[in-house]
Coordinates of C-alpha atoms in Angstrom, one line a residue:
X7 CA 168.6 163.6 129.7
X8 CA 170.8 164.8 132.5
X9 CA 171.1 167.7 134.8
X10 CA 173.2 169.5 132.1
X11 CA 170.4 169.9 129.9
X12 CA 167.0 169.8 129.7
X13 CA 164.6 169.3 126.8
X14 CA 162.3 171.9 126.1
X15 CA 158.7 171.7 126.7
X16 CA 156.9 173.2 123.6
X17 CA 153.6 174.7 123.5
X18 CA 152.6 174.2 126.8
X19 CA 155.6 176.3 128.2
X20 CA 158.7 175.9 130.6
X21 CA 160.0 176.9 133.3
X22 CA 162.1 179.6 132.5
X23 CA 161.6 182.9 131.2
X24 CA 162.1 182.1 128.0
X25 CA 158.9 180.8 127.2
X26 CA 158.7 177.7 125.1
X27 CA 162.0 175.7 125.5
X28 CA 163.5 173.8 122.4
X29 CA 163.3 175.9 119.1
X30 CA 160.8 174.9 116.0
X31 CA 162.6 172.9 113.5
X32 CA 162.5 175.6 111.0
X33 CA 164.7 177.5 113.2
X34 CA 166.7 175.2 114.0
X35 CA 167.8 173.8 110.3
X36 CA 168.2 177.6 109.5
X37 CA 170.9 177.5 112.4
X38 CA 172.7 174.8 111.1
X39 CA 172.7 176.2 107.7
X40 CA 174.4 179.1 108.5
X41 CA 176.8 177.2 110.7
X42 CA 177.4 174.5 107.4
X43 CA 177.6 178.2 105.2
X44 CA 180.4 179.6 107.9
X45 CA 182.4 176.1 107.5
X46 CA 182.5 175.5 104.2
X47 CA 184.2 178.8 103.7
X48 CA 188.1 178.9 103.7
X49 CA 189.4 181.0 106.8
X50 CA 192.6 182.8 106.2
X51 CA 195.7 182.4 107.9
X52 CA 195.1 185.9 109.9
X53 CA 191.1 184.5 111.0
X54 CA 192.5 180.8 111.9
X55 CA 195.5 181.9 114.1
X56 CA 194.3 181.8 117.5
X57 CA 191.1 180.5 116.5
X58 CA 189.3 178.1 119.3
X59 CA 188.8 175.0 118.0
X60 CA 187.6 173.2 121.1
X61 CA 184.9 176.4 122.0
X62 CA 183.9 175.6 118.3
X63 CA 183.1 172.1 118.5
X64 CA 181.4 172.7 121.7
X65 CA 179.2 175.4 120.2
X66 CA 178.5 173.1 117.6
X67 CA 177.4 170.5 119.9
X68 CA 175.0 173.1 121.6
X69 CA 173.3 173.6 118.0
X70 CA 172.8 169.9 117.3
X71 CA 170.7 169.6 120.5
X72 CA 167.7 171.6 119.5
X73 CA 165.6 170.4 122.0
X74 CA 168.0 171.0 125.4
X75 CA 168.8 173.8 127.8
X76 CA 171.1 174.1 130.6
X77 CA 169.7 174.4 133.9
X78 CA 170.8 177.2 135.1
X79 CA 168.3 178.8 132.1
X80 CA 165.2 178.0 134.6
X81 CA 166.8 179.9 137.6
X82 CA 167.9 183.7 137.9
X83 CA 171.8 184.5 138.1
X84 CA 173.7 183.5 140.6
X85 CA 174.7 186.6 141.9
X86 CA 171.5 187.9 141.6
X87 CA 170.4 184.9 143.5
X88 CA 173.1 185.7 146.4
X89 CA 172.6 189.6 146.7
X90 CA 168.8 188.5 147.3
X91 CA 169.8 185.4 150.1
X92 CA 172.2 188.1 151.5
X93 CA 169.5 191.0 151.7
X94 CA 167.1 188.2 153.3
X95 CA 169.4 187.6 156.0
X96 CA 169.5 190.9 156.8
X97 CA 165.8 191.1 157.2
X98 CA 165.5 188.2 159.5
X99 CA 168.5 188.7 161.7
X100 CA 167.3 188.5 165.6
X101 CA 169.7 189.0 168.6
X102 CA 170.1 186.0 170.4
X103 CA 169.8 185.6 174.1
X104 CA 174.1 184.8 174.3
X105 CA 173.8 188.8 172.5
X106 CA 175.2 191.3 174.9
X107 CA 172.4 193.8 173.6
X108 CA 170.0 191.2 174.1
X109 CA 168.8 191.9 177.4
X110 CA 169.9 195.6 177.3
X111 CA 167.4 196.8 174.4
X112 CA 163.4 196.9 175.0
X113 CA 161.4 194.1 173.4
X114 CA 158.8 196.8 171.9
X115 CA 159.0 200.1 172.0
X116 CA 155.9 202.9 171.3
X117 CA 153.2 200.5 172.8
X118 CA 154.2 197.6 170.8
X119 CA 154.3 199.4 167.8
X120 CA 157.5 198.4 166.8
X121 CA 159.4 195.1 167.8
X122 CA 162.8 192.8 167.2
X123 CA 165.3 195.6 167.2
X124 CA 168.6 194.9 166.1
X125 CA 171.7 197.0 166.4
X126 CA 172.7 198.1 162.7
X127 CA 176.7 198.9 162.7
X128 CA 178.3 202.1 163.9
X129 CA 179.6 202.7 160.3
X130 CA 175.7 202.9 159.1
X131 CA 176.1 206.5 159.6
X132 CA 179.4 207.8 161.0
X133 CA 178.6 211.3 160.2
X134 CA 180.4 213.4 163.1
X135 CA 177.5 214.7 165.0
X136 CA 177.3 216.8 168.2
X137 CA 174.3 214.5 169.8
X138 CA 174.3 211.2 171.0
X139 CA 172.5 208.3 168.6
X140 CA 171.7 204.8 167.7
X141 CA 170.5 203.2 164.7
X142 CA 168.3 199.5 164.5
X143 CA 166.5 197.5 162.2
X144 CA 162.9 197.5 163.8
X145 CA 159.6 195.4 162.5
X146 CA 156.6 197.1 162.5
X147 CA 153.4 195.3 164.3
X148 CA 151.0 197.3 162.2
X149 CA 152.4 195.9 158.7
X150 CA 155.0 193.5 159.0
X151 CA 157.6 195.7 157.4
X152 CA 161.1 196.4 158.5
X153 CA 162.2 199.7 159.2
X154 CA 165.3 201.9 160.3
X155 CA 164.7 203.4 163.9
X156 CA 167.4 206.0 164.8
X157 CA 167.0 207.2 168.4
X158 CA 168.4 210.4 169.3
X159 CA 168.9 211.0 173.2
X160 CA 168.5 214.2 174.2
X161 CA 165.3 217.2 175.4
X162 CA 164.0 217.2 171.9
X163 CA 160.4 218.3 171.2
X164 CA 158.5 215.5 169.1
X165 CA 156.0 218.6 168.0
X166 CA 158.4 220.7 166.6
X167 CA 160.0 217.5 165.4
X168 CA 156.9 216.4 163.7
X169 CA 156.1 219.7 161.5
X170 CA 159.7 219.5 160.2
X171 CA 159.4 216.2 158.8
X172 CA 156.3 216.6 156.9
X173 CA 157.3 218.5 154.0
X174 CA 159.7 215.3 153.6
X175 CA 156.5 212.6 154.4
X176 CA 154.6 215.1 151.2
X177 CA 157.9 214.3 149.2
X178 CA 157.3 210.8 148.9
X179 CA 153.7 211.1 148.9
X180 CA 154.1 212.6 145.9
X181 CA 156.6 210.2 144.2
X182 CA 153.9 207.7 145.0
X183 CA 155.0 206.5 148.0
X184 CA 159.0 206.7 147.6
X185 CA 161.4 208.8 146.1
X186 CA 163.5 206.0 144.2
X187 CA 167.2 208.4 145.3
X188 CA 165.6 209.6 148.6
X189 CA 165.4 206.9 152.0
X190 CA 161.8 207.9 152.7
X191 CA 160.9 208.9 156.5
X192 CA 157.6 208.1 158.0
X193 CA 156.9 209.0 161.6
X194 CA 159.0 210.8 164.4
X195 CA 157.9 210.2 168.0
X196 CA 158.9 210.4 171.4
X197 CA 160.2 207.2 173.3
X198 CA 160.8 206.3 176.9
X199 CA 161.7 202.7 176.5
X200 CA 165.3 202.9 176.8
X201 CA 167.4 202.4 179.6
X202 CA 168.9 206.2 179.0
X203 CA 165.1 207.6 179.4
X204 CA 163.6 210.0 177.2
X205 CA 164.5 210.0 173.4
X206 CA 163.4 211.5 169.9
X207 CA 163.4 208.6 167.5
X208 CA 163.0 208.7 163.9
X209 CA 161.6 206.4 161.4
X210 CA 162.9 205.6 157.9
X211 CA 162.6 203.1 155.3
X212 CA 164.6 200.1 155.5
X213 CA 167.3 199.0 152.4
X214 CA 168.8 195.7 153.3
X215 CA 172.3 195.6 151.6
X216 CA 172.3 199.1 151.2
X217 CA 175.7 200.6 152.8
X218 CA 177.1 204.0 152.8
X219 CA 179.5 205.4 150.5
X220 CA 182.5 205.6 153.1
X221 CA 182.4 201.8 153.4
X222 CA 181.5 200.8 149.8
X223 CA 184.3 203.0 148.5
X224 CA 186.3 202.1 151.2
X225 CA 186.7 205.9 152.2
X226 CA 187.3 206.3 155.8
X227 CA 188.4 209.1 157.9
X228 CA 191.9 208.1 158.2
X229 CA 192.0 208.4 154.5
X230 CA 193.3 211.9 154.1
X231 CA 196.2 213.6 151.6
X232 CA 196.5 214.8 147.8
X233 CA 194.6 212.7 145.6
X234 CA 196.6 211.2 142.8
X235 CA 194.6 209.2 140.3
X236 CA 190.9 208.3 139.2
X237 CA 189.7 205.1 140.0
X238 CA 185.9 205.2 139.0
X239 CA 184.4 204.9 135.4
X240 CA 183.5 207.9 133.8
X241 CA 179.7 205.8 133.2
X242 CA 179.3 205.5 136.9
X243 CA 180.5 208.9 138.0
X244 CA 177.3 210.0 135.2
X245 CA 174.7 207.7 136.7
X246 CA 176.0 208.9 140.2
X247 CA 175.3 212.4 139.5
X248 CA 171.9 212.0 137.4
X249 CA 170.8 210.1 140.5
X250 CA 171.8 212.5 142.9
X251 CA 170.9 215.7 141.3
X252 CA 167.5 213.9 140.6
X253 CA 167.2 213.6 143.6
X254 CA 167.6 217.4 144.8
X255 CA 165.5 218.8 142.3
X256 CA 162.6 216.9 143.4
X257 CA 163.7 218.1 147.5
X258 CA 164.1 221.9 146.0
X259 CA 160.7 222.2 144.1
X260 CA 159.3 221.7 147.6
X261 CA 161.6 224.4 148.8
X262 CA 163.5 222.1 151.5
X263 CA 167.6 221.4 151.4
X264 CA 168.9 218.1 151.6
X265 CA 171.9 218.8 154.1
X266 CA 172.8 215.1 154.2
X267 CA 174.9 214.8 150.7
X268 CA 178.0 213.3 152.2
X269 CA 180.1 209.7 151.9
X270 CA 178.7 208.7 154.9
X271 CA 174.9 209.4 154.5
X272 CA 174.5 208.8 150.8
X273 CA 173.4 205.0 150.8
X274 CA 174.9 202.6 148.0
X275 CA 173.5 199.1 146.9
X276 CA 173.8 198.0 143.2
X277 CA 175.0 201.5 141.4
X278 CA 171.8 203.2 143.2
X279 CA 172.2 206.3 145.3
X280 CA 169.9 206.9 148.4
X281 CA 170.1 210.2 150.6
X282 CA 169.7 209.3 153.9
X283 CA 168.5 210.6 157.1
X284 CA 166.6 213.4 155.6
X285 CA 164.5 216.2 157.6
X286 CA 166.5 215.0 160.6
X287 CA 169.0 218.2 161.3
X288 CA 165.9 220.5 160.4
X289 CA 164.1 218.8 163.1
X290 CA 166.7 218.8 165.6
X291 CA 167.0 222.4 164.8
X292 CA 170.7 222.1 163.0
X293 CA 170.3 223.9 160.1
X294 CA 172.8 227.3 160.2
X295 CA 170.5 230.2 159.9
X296 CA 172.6 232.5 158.3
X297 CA 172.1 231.1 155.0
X298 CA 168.9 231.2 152.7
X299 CA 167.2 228.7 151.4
X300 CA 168.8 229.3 148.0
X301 CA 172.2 229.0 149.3
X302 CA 171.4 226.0 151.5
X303 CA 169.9 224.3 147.8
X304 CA 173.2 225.2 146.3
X305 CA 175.3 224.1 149.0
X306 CA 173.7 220.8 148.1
X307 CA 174.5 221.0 144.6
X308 CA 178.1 221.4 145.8
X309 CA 178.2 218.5 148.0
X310 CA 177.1 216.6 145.2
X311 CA 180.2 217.8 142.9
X312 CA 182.2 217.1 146.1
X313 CA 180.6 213.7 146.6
X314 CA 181.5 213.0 143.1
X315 CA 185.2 214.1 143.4
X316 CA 185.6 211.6 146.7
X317 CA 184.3 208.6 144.9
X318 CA 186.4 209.6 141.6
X319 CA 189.7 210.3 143.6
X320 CA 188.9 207.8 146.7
X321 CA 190.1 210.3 148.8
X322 CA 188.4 212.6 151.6
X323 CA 187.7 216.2 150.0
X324 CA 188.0 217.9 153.6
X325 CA 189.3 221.3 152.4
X326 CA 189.8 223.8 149.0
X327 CA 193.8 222.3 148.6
X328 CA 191.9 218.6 148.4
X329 CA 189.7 219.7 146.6
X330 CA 191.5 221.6 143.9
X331 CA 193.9 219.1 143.8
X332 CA 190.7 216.6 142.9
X333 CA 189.9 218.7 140.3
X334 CA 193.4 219.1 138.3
X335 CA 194.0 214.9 138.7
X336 CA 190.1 214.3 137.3
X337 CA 191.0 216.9 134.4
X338 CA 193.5 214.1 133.4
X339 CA 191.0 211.4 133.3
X340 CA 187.2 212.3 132.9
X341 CA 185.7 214.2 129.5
X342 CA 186.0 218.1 129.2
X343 CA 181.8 217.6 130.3
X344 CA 182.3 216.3 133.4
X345 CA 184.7 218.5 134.6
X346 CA 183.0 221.5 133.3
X347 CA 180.2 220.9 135.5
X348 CA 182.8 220.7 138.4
X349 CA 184.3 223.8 137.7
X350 CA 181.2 226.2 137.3
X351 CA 179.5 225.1 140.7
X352 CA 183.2 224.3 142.5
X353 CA 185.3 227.2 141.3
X354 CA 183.0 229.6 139.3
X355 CA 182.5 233.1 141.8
X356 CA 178.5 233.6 140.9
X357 CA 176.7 236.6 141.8
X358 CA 174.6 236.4 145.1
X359 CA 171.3 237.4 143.1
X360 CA 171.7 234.9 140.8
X361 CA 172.8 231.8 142.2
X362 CA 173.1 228.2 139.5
X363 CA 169.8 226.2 140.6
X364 CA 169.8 222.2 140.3
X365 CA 167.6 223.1 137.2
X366 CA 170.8 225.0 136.4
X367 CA 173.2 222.3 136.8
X368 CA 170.7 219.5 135.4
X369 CA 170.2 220.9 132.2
X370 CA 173.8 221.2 131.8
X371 CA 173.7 217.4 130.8
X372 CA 170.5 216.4 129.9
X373 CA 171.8 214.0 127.3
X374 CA 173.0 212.3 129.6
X375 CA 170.0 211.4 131.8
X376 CA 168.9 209.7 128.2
X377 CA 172.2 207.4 128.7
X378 CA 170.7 207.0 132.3
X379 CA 167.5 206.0 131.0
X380 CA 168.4 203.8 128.6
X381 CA 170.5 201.9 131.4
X382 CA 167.3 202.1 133.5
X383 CA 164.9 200.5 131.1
X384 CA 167.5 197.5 130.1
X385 CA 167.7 196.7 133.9
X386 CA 164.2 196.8 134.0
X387 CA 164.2 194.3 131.1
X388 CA 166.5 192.3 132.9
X389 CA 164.6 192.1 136.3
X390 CA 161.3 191.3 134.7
X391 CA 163.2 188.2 132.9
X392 CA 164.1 186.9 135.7
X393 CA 160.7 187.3 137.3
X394 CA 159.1 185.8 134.4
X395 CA 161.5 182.7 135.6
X396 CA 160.6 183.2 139.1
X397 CA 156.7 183.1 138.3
X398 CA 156.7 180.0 136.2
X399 CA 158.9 178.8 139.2
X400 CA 156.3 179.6 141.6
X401 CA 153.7 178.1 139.3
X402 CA 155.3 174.7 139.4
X403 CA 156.0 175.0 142.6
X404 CA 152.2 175.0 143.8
X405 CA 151.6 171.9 141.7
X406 CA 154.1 170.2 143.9
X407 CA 152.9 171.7 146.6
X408 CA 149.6 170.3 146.1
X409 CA 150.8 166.7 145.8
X410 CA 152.9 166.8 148.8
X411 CA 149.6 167.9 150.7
X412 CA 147.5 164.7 149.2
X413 CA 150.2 162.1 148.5
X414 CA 151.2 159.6 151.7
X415 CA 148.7 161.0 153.9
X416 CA 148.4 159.0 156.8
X417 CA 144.5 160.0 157.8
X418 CA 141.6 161.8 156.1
X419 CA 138.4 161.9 157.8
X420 CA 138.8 158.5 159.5
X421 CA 139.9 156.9 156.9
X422 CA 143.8 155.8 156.9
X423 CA 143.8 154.7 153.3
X424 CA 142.3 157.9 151.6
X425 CA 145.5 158.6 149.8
X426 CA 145.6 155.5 148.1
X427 CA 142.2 155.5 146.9
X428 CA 139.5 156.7 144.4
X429 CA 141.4 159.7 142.2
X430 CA 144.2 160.1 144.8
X431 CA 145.5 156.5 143.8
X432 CA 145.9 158.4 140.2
X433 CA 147.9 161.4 142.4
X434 CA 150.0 159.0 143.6
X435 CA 150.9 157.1 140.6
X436 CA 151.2 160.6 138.9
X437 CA 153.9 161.5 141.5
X438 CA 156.1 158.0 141.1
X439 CA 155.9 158.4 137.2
X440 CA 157.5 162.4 137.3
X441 CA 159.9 161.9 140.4
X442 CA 160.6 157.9 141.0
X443 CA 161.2 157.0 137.3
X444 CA 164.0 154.4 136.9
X445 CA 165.9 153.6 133.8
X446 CA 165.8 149.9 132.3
X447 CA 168.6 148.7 134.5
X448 CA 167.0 150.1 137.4
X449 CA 169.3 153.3 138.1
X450 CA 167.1 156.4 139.1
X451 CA 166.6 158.9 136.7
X452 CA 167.0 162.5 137.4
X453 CA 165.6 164.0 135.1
X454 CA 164.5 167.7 135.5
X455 CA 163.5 168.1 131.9
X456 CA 161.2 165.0 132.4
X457 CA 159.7 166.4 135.9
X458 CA 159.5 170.1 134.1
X459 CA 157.4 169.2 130.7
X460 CA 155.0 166.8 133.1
X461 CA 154.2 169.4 135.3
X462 CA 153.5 171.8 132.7
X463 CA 151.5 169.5 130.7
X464 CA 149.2 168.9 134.4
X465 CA 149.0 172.6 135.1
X466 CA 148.0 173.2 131.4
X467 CA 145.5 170.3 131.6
X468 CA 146.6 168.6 128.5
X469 CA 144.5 166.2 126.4
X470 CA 147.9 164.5 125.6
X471 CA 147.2 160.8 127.3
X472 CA 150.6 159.1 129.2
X473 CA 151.3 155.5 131.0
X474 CA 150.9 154.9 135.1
X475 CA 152.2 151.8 136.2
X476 CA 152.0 150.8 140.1
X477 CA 154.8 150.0 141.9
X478 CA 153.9 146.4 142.1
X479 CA 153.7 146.4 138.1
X480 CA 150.5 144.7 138.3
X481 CA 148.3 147.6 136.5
X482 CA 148.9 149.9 133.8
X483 CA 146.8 152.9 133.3
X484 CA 146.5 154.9 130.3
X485 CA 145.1 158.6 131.9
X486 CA 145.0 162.2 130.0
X487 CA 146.9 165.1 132.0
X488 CA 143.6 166.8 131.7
X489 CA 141.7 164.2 134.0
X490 CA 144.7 164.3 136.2
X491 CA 144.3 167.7 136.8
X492 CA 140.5 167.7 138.1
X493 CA 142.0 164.8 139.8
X494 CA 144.8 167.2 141.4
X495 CA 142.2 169.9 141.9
X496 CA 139.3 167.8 143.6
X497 CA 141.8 166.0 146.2
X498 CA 142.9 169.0 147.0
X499 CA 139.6 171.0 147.1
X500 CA 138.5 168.5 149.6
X501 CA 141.6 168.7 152.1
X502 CA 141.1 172.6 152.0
X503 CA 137.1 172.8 152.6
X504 CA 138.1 170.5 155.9
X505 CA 140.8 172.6 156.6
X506 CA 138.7 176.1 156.2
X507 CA 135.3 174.5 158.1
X508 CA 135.3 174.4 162.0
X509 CA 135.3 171.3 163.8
X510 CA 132.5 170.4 166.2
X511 CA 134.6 170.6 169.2
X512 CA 135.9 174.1 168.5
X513 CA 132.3 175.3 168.5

């Protein structure tokens, strides 16, 4: 079999997340029946114009091979697989010595709490601000995680700083550990590692990939004028609002504001919204105090309709002619619903005693959170597929793993020839028969059907029996997956109680 398919690898299981493999005969003949029922009726002249004849005969082929699957079947998606390799560079990205900011940043800062910073981009937040600040990607000594350091220069007092933040620290507490539309903050404290001296710096959860609005949108501040047309689904305008307004309900029950709903703090990565940089203007003292709490909560829900309107329009809602204008060209394009919701928190005059809460607006479309459920459940479907893929990947991969660590190993315990004998002669017989198999003309054969149903059949210990034969061709052995197994296990056993037990000389 080649690379284009693979042959399934029955009851003892495969390698991706579909379980068994090939399909049971009875399922396959009643696939071919209904594909012999389908061709021996007539098509009319309506059904075969345009038809596909060559995407017919291929799909054909695919159900005469009961017992194949393409390859990319074992692996997750390939841009699932890419947004993951990109979000790992992220996380291990170092300056380099040849890095102006190389020599210019501290190596730790908060008595080593906190190393390997690493200058995130000016448009992580551009919000116009009237302090001076800097954002990095830290990693944490005390857990190995990386987090989001934002130091703010200034005479800031880490006390006051500290009390403001913990209503936000009981906010995720609460969600169990992390409010899924809320970038979580967890500790504020004063620094004096920097070159500019004394500094407040703040630290929040990391989201590699994660951008803001302005730059996933493409909205920048040069953007300005009269919108003129909608751009964004209807669907994702929804999920943007049920994620956002989620997301304030949850900051309002603890009686706090958000204060941070803009393009430029509201973080983007995969159709999820994240506020950022929360409790920060309450702890640099910020927060206007001629306004209530109740109006600072519905100023929220207003920068959320705003919010909305920029990513709808693409356009900059910077004053009430953009953002009328927002409104009358999203009238033309988005469902009565929608725009309904716009109009009673945008241009509805309420009455100071009884201001619209985000349980207000919320239950205005509840449905739709069901829509937004449903979306989130078949995601979560989808992710755990591709886990299940990943897992049975893993599983295979500590087989191999285990016969890279005994085969060819040049000295065990004084003895150069330890690989090659006893059960690790079987190992190593084992590991030519599933990777140096050759066909009858001597071509190699690579197979990854052939390497994925042997591996299987070892991890599952199988009674089913199979044929060794040395390189030389001189012996033939006829040895059960199950005894290769213990053989597997026992080799490896033994490397790992010499690799756990101290050496004489060490004591």
């Amino acid at each position: 079999h080649g690379l284009d398919g693979v042959p399934g690898v029955g009851a003892v299981g495969g390698l991706g997340g579909q379980g068994g493999g090939g399909m049971q005969p009875q399922m396959y003949h009643e696939q071919v029946g209904v594909a012999m029922q389908y061709a021996q009726e007539p098509m009319g002249m309506e059904q075969m114009e345009g038809f596909d004849w060559e995407a017919e005969r291929e799909d054909q082929k695919r159900i005469l091979l009961p017992l194949r699957r393409p390859v990319s079947s074992f692996f997750m998606p390939a841009d699932l697989a890419a947004s993951f390799e990109q979000q790992n560079r992220l996380l291990v990205a170092r300056l380099q010595p040849e890095d102006r900011e190389f020599y210019r940043l501290p190596i730790t800062i908060d008595h080593e709490r906190y190393h390997s910073l690493w200058p995130l981009p000016e448009t992580f937040d551009a919000t116009p601000v009237s302090y001076s600040s800097h954002c990095y990607k830290v990693t944490s000594t005390k857990d190995g995680f990386h987090y989001v350091l934002r130091r703010v220069m200034g005479n800031h007092s880490e006390k006051y700083a500290s009390k403001a933040i913990a209503p936000w620290i009981r906010i995720h507490k609460l969600a169990n550990g992390c409010h899924p539309n809320i970038v979580a903050v967890r500790t504020v404290f004063e620094s004096q590692d920097f070159d500019e001296g004394k500094c407040l710096c703040f630290v929040y959860d990391y989201h590699p990939g994660a951008v803001p609005v302005a730059v996933q949108c493409q909205i920048l501040e040069s953007k300005r004028g009269l919108p003129v047309r909608c751009v964004a689904p209807e669907h994702m305008i929804w999920s943007y609002f049920q994620q956002l307004i989620s997301a304030v309900v949850s900051v309002h029950s603890q009686g706090l504001a958000a204060l941070n709903i803009n393009i430029f703090r509201v973080l983007v990565e995969s159709n999820r919204l994240r506020i950022n940089f929360c409790g920060l203007n309450e702890a640099l003292r910020l927060v206007p105090g001629n306004l209530s709490t109740e109006e600072l909560q519905f100023q929220d829900i207003q920068d959320i309709c705003r919010l909305i309107m920029t990513i709808a329009c693409r356009t900059l809602i910077l004053d009430a002619q953009t953002e009328r204008r927002a409104y009358e060209v999203m009238k033309h394009s988005y469902s009565g619903e929608l725009c309904g919701i716009l109009k009673f928190v945008l241009f509805t005059r309420h009455d100071t005693q009884k201001i619209p809460t985000a349980w207000d607006v919320q239950s205005l479309a509840w449905h739709r959170m069901v829509d937004e459920v449903q979306q989130a459940y078949t995601h979560i479907d989808y992710l755990e597929n591709q886990l299940l893929k990943e897992h049975q990947n893993g599983r295979l991969f500590s087989l191999i793993a285990k016969l890279g660590f005994i085969n060819e190993r040049p000295e065990f315990k004084n003895n150069p020839k330890w690989s090659e004998t006893g059960d690790r002669y079987l190992v190593k017989l084992l590991r030519d028969f599933i990777f140096h198999s050759v066909s009858e003309d001597g071509r190699p054969q690579i197979d990854l059907g052939h390497v994925v149903n042997s591996l299987n059949k070892l991890d599952a210990a199988s009674p089913e029996k199979t044929l060794l034969t040395s390189r030389n061709q001189d012996s033939m052995l006829v040895v059960s997956y199950k005894e290769l197994n213990r053989c597997v296990r026992a080799a490896f056993d033994e490397l790992r109680e010499a690799a756990e037990t101290p050496s004489a000389s060490s004591g």
